[in-house]
PDB file of C-alpha atoms in Angstrom:
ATOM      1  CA  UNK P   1       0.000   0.000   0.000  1.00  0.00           C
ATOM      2  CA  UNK P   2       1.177   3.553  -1.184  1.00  0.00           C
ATOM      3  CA  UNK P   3      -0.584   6.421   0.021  1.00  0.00           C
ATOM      4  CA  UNK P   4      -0.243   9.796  -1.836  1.00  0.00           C
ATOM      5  CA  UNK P   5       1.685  12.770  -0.844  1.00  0.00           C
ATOM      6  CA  UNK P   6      -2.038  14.424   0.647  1.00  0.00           C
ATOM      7  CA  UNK P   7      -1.457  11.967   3.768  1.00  0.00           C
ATOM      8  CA  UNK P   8       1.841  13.627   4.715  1.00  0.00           C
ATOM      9  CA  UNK P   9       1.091  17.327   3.625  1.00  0.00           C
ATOM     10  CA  UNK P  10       0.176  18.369   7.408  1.00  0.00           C
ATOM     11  CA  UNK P  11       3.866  16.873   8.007  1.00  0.00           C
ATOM     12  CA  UNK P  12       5.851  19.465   5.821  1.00  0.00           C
ATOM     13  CA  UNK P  13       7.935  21.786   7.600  1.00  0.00           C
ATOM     14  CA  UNK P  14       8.319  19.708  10.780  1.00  0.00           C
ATOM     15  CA  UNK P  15      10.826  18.261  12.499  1.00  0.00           C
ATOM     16  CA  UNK P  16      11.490  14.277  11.105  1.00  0.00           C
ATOM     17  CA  UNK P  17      10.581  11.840  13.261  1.00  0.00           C
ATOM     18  CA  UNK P  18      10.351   8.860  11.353  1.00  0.00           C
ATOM     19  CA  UNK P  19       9.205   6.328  13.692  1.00  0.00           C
ATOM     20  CA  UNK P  20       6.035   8.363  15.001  1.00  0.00           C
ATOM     21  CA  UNK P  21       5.146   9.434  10.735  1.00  0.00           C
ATOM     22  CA  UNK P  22       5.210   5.438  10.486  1.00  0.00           C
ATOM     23  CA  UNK P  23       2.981   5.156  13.253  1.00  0.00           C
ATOM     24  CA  UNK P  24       0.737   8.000  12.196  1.00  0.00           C
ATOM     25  CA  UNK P  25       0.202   7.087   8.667  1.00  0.00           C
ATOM     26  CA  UNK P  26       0.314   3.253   9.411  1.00  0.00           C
ATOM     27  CA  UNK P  27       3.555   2.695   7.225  1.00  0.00           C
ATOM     28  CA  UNK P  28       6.015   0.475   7.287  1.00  0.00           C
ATOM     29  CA  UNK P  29       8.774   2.286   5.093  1.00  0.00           C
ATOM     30  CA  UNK P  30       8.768   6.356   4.785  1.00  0.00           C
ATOM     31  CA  UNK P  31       9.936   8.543   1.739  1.00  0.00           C
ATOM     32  CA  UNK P  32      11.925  11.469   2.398  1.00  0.00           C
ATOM     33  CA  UNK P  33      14.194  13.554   0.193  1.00  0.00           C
ATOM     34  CA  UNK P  34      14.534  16.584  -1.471  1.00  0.00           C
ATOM     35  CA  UNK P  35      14.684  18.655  -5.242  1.00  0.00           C
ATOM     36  CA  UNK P  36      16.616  21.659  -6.004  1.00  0.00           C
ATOM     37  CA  UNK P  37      17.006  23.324  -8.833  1.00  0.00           C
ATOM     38  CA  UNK P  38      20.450  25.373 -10.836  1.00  0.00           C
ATOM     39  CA  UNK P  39      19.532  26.898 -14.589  1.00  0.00           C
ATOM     40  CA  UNK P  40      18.984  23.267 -16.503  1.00  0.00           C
ATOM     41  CA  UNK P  41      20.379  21.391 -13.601  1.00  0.00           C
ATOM     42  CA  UNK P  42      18.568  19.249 -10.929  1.00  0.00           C
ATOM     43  CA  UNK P  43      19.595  17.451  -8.433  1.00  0.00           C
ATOM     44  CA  UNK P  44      17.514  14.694  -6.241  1.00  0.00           C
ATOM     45  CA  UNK P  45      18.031  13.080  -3.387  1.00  0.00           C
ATOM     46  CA  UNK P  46      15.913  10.160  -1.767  1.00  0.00           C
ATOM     47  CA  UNK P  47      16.009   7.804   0.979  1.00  0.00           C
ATOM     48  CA  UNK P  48      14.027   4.953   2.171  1.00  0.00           C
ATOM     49  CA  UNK P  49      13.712   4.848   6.159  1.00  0.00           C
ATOM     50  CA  UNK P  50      12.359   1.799   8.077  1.00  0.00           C
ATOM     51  CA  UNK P  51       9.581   3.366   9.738  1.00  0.00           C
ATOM     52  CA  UNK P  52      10.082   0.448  12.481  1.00  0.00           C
ATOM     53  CA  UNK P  53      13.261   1.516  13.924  1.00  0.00           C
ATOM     54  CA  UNK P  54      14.317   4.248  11.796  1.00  0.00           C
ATOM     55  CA  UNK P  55      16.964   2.755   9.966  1.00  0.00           C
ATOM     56  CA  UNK P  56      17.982   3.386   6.659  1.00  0.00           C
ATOM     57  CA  UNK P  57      16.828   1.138   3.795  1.00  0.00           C
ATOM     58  CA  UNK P  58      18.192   2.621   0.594  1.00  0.00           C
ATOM     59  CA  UNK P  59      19.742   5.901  -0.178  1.00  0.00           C
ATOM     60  CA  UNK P  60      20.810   7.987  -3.241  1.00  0.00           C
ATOM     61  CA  UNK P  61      21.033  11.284  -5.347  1.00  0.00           C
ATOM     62  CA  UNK P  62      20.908  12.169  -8.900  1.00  0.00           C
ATOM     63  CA  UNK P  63      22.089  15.202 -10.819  1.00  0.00           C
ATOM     64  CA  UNK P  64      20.742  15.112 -14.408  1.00  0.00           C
ATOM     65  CA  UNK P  65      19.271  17.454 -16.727  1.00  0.00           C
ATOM     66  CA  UNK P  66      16.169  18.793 -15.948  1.00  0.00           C
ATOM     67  CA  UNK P  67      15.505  17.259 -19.482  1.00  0.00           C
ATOM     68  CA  UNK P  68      15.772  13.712 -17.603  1.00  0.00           C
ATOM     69  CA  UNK P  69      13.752  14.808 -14.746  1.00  0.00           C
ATOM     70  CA  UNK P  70      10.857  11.762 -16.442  1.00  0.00           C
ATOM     71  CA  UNK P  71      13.805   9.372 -16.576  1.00  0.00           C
ATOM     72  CA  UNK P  72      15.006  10.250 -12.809  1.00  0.00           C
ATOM     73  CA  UNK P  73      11.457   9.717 -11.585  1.00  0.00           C
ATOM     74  CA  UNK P  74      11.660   6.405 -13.145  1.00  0.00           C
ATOM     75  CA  UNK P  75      14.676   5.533 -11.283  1.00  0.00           C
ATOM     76  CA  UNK P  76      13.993   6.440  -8.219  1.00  0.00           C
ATOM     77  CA  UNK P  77      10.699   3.799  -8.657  1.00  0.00           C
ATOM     78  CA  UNK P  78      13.076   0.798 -10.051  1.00  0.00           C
ATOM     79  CA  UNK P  79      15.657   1.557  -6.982  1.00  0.00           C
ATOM     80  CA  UNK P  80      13.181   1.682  -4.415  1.00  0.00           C
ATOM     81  CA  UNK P  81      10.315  -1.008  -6.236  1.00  0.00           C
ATOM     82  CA  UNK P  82      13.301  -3.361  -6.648  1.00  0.00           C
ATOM     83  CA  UNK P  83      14.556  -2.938  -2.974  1.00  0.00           C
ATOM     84  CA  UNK P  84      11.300  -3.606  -1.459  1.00  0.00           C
ATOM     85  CA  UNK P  85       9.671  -6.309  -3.659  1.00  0.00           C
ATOM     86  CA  UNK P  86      11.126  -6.955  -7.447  1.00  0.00           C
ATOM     87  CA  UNK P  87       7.342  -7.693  -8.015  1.00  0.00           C
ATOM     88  CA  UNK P  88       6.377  -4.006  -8.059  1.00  0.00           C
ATOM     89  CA  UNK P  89       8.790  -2.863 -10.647  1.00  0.00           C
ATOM     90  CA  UNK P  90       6.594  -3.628 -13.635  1.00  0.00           C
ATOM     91  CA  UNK P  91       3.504  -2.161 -11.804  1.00  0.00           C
ATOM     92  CA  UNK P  92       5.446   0.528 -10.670  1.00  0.00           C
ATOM     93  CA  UNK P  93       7.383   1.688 -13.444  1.00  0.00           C
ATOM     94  CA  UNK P  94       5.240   1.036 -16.362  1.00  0.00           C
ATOM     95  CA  UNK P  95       2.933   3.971 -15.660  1.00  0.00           C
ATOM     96  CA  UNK P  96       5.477   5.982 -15.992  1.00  0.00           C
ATOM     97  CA  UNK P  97       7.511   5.245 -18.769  1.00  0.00           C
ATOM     98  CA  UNK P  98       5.202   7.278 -21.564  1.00  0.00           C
ATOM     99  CA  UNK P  99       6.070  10.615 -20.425  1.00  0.00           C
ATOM    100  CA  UNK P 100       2.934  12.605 -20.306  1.00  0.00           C
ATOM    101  CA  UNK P 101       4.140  15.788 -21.763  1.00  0.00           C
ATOM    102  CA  UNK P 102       7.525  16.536 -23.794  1.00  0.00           C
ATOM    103  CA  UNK P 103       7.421  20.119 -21.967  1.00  0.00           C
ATOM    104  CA  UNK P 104       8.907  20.345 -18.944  1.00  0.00           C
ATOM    105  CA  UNK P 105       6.876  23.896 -18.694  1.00  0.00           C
ATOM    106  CA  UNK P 106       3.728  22.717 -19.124  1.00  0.00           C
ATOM    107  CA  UNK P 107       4.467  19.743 -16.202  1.00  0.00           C
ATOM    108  CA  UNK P 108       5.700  22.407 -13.946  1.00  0.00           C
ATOM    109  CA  UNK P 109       2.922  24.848 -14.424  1.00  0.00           C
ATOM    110  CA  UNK P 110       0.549  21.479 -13.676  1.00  0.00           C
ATOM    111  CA  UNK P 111       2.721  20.859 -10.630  1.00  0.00           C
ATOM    112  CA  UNK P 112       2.574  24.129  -9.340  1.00  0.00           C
ATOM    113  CA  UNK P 113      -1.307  24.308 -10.286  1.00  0.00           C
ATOM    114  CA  UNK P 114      -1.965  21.646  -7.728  1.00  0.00           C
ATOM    115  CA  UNK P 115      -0.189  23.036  -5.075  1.00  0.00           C
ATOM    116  CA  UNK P 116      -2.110  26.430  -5.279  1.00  0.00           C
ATOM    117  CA  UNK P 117      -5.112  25.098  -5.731  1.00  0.00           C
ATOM    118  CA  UNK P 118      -3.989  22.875  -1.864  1.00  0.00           C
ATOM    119  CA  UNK P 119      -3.438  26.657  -0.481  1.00  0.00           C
ATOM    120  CA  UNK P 120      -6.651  27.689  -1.510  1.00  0.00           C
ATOM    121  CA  UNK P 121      -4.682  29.930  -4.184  1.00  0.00           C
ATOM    122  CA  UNK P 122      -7.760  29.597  -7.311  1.00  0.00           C
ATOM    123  CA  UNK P 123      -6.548  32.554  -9.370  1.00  0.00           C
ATOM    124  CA  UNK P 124      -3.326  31.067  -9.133  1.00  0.00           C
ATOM    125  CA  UNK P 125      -4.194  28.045 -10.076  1.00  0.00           C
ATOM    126  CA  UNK P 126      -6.399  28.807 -12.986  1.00  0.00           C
ATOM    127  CA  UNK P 127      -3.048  30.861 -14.584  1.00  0.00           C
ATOM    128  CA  UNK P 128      -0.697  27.593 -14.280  1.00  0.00           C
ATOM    129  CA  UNK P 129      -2.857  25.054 -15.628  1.00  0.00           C
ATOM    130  CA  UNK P 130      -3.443  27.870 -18.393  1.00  0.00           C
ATOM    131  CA  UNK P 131       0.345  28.004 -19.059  1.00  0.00           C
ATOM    132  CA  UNK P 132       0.524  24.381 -18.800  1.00  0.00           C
ATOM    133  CA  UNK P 133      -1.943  24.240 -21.695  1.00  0.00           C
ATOM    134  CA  UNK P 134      -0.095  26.967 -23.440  1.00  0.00           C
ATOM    135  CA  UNK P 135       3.355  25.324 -23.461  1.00  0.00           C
ATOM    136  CA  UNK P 136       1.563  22.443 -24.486  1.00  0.00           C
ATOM    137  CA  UNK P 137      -1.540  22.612 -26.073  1.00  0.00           C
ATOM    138  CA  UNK P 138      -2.504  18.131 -25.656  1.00  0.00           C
ATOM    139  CA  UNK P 139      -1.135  17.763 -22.266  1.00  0.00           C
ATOM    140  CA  UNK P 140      -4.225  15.540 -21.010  1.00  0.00           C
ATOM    141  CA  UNK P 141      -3.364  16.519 -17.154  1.00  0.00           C
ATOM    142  CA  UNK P 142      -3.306  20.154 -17.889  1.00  0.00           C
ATOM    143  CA  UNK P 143      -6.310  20.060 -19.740  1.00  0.00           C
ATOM    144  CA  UNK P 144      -8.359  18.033 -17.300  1.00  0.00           C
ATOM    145  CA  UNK P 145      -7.021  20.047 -14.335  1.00  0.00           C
ATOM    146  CA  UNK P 146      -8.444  23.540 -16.475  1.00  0.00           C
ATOM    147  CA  UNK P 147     -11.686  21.157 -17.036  1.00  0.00           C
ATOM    148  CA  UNK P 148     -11.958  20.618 -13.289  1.00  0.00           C
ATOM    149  CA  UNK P 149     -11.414  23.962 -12.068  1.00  0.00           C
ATOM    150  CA  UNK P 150     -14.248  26.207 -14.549  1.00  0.00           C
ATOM    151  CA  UNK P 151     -16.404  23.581 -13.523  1.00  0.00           C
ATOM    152  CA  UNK P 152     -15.707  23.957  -9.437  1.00  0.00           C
ATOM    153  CA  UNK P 153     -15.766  27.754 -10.327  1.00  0.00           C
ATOM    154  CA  UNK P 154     -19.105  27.953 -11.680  1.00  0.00           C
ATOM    155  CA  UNK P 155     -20.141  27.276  -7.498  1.00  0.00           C
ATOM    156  CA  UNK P 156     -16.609  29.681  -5.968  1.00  0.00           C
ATOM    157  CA  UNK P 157     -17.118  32.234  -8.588  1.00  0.00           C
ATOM    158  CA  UNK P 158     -13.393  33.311  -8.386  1.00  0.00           C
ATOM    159  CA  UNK P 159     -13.244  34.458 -11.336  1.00  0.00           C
ATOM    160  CA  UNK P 160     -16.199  35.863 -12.256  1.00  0.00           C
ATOM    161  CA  UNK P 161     -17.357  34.290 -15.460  1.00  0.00           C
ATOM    162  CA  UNK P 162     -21.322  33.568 -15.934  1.00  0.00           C
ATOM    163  CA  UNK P 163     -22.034  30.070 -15.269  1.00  0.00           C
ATOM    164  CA  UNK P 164     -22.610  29.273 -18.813  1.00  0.00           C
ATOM    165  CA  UNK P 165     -19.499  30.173 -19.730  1.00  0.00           C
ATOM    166  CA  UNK P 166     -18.005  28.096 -16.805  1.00  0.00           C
ATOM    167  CA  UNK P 167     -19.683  25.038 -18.213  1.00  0.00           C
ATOM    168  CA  UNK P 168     -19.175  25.230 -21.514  1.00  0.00           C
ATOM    169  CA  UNK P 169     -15.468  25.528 -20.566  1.00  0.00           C
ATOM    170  CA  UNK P 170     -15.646  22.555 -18.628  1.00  0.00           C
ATOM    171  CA  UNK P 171     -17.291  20.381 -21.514  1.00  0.00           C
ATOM    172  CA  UNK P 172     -14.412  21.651 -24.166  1.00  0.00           C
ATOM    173  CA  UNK P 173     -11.980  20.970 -22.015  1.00  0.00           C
ATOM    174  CA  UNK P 174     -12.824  17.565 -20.852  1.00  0.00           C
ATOM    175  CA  UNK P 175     -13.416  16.607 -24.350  1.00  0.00           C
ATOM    176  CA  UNK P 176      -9.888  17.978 -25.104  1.00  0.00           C
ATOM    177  CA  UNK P 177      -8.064  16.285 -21.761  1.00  0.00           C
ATOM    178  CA  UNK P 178      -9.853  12.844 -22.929  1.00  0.00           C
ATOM    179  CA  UNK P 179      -8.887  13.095 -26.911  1.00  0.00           C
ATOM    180  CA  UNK P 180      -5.436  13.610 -25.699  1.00  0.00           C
ATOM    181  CA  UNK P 181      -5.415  10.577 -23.579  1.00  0.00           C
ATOM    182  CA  UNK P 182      -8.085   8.313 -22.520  1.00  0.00           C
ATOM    183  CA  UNK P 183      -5.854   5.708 -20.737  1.00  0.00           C
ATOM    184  CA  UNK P 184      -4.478   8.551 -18.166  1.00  0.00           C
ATOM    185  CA  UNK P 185      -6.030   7.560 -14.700  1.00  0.00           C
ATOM    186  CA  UNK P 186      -5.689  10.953 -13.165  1.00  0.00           C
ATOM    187  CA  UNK P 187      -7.277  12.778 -16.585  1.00  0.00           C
ATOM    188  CA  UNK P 188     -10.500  10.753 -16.069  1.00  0.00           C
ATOM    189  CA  UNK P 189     -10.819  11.527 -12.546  1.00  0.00           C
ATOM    190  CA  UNK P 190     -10.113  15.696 -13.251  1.00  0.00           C
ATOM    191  CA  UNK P 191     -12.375  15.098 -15.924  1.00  0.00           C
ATOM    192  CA  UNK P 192     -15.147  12.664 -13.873  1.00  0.00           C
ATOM    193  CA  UNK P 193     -15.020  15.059 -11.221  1.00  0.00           C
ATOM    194  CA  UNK P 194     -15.646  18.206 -13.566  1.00  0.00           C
ATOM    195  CA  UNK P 195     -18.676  16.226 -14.977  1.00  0.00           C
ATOM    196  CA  UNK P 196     -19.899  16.174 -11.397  1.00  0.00           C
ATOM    197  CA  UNK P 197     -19.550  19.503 -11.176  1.00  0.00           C
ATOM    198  CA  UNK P 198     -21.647  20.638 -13.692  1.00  0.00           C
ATOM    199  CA  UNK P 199     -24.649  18.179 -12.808  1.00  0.00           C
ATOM    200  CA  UNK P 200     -23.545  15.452 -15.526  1.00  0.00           C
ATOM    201  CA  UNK P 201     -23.615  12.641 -12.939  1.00  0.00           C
ATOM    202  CA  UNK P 202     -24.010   9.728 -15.300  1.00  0.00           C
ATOM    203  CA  UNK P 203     -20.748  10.959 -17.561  1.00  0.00           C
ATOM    204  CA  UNK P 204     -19.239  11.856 -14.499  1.00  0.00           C
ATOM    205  CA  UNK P 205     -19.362   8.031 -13.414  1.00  0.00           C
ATOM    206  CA  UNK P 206     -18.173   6.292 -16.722  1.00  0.00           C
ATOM    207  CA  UNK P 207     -14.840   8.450 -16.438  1.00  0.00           C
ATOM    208  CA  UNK P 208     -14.636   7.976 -12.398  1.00  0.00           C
ATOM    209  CA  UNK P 209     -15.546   4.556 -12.908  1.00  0.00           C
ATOM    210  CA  UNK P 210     -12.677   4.490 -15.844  1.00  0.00           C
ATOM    211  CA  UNK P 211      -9.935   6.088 -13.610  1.00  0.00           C
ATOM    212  CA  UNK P 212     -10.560   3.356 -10.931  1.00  0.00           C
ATOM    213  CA  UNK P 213     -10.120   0.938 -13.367  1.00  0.00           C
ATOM    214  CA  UNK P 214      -6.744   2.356 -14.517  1.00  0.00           C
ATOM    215  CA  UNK P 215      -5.961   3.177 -10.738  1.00  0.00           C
ATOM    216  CA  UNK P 216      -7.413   1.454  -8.011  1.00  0.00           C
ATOM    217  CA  UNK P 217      -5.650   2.072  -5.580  1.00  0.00           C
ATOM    218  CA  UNK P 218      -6.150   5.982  -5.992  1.00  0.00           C
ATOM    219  CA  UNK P 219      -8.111   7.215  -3.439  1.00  0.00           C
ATOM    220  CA  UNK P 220      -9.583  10.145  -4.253  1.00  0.00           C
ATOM    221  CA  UNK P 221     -11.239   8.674  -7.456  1.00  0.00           C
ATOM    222  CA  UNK P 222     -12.845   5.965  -5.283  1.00  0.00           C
ATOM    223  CA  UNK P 223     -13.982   8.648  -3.109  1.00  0.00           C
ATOM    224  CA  UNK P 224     -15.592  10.458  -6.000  1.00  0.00           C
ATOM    225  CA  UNK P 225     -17.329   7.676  -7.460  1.00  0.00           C
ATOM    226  CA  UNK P 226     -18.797   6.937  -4.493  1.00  0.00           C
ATOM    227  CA  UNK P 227     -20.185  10.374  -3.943  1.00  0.00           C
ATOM    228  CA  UNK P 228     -21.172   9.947  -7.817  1.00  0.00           C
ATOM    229  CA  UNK P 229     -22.905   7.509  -6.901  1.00  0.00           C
ATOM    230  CA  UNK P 230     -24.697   8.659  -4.213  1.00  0.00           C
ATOM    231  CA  UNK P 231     -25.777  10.915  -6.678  1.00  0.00           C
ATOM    232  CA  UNK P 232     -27.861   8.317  -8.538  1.00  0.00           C
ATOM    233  CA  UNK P 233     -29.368   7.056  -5.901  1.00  0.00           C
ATOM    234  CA  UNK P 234     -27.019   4.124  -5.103  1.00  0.00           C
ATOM    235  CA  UNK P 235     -26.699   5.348  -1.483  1.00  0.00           C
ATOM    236  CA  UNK P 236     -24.982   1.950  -0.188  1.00  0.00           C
ATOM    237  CA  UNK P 237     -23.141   0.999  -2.652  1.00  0.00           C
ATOM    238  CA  UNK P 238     -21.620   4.857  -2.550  1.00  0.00           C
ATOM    239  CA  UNK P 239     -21.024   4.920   0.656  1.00  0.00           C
ATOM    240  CA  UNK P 240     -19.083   1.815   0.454  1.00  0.00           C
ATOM    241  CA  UNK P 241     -16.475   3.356  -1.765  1.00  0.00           C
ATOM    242  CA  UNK P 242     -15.843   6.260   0.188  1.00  0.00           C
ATOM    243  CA  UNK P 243     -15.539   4.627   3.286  1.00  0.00           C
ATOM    244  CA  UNK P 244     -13.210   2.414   0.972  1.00  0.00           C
ATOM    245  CA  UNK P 245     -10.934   5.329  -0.137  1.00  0.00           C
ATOM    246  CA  UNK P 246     -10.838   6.941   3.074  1.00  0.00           C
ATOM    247  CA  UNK P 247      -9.371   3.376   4.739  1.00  0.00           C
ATOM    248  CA  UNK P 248      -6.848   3.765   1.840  1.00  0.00           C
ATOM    249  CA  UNK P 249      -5.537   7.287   2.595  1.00  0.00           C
ATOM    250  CA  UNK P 250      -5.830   7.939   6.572  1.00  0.00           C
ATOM    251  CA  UNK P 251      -4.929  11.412   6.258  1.00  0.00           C
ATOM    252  CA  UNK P 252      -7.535  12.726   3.887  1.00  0.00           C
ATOM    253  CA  UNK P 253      -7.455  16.434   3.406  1.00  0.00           C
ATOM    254  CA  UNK P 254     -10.891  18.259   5.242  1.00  0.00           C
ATOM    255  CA  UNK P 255     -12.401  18.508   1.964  1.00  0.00           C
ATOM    256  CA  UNK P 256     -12.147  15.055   0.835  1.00  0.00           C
ATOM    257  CA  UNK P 257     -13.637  13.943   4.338  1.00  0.00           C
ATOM    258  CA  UNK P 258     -16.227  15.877   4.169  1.00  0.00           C
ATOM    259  CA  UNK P 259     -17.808  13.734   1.245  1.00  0.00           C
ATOM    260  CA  UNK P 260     -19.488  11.028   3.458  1.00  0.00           C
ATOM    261  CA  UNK P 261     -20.988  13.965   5.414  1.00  0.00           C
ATOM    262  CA  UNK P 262     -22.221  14.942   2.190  1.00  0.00           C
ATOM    263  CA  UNK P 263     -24.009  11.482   1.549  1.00  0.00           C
ATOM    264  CA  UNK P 264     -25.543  11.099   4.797  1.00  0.00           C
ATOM    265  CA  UNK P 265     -27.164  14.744   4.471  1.00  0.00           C
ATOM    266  CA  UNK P 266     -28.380  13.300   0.859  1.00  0.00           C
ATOM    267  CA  UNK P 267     -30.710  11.148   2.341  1.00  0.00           C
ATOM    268  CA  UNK P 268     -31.350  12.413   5.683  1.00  0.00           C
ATOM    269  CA  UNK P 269     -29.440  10.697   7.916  1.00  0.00           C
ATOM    270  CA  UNK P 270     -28.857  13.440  10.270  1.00  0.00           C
ATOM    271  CA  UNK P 271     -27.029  11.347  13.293  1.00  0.00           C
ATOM    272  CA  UNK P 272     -24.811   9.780  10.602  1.00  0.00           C
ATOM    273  CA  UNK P 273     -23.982  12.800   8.851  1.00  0.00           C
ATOM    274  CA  UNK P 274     -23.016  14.278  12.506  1.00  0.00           C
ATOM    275  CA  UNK P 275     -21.153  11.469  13.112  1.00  0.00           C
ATOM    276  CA  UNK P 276     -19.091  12.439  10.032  1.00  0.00           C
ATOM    277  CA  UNK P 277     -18.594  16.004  10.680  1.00  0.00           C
ATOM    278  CA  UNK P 278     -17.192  14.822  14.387  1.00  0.00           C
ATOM    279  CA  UNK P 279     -14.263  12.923  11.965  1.00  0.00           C
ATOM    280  CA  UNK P 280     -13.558  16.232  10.271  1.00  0.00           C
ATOM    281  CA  UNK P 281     -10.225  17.649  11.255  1.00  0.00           C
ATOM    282  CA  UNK P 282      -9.200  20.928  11.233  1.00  0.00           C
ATOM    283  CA  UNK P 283      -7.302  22.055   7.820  1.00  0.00           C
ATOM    284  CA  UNK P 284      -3.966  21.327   7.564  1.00  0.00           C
ATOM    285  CA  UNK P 285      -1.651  23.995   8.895  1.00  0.00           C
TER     286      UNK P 285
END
């Protein structure tokens, strides 16, 4: 089991203390490492801890090209696959050896897209995924993320656009993000999720349904389908799948836990859904 880097995010900035972040997460190994940066230079390094007794598993550094910065990524998953169980390497690495995008701009504007939209940073966010599109105009990530977002906007109204506009922004970009690749996991969940958004709840399953397919072990499109499917009326069955994502990922950001609130309130099930909101933690600092 892998969860995603949303389980540690609260961790950033603090003191390391690997044995308790094992504890915390319920993990037996933890990631830790760092990325800088020098004109077309990068340099990574990563190390494997035994979240059991802190020891050190496997540790390394490489200084390519930010032109190799796919291939590194790659690496790192072979080294670290390979150490813990040769069994993962083809699952591992074979997701990631079809680079997404040939422009390292348009990944880094998609990178830095997601981050501002964690900090609650939507202007911000629309501009990078914009760029990302930009640099590269069938980048499926970037164009699902820009899907995602008008259609979330049409309810935050950041930035102002009529709602009609939103949507119809939404629909040409999904349609875009999904020409460009329809085998991407994460572009059918952006573009599941954007469906959702603008009230196209059977659409919005086929492409949720697709990215768990592709992924199933990503928890936030298991999470979505459910609440998809709470949608349609499938209360149980919905509620199933988010209690199943949330037992994937035990650090959930609010928003995410707030979904099985969300499908208790659906039906009326007012003790359940305060039940829920007693789970909800406070945002991450």
């Amino acid at each position: 089991q892998v969860l995603s880097r949303n389980a540690t995010l609260e961790l950033k900035g603090r003191a390391a203390n690997t044995p308790g972040i094992g504890r915390q997460l319920g993990a037996s190994y933890v990631m830790e490492g760092s990325v800088r940066t020098g004109g077309n230079r990068v340099r990574v390094t990563a190390q494997l801890i035994d979240a059991d007794n802190g020891g050190l598993v496997w540790a390394d550094h490489f200084d390519r090209e930010l032109a190799d910065i796919f291939a590194v990524q790659d690496e790192i998953v072979e080294a670290i696959a390979g150490t813990l169980s040769y069994g993962l390497v083809d699952a591992g690495v074979a997701s990631r050896r079809n680079a997404p995008t040939d422009s390292l701009t348009a990944y880094d504007h998609v990178l830095r897209g997601r981050a501002a939209w964690r900090r609650g940073a939507a202007l911000a966010t629309r501009d990078h995924y914009v760029k990302a599109v930009e640099a590269d105009p069938n980048y499926a990530a970037g164009l699902a993320c820009l899907a995602f977002f008008y259609g979330y906007d049409i309810y935050s109204q950041v930035t102002g656009e009529r709602p009609d506009t939103l949507e119809k922004l939404t629909r040409q970009f999904a349609s875009r993000a999904v020409a460009a690749d329809d085998g991407d996991a994460f572009t059918h969940h952006q573009v599941g999720t954007a469906y959702q958004c603008i009230g196209e709840i059977e659409r919005s399953k086929r492409h949720l349904e697709l990215a768990v397919s592709l992924n199933p072990h990503y928890p936030s499109s298991i999470i979505n389908l459910g609440n998809t499917l709470v949608c349609l009326g499938r209360h149980d069955e919905g509620l199933a799948h988010i209690r199943r994502g949330s037992r994937l990922e035990p650090r959930l950001p609010p928003a995410m836990q707030g979904v099985e609130l969300e499908a208790h309130v659906v039906v009326g099930d007012c003790e359940a859904a305060q039940q829920a909101f007693n789970r909800i933690e406070q945002p991450f600092a």
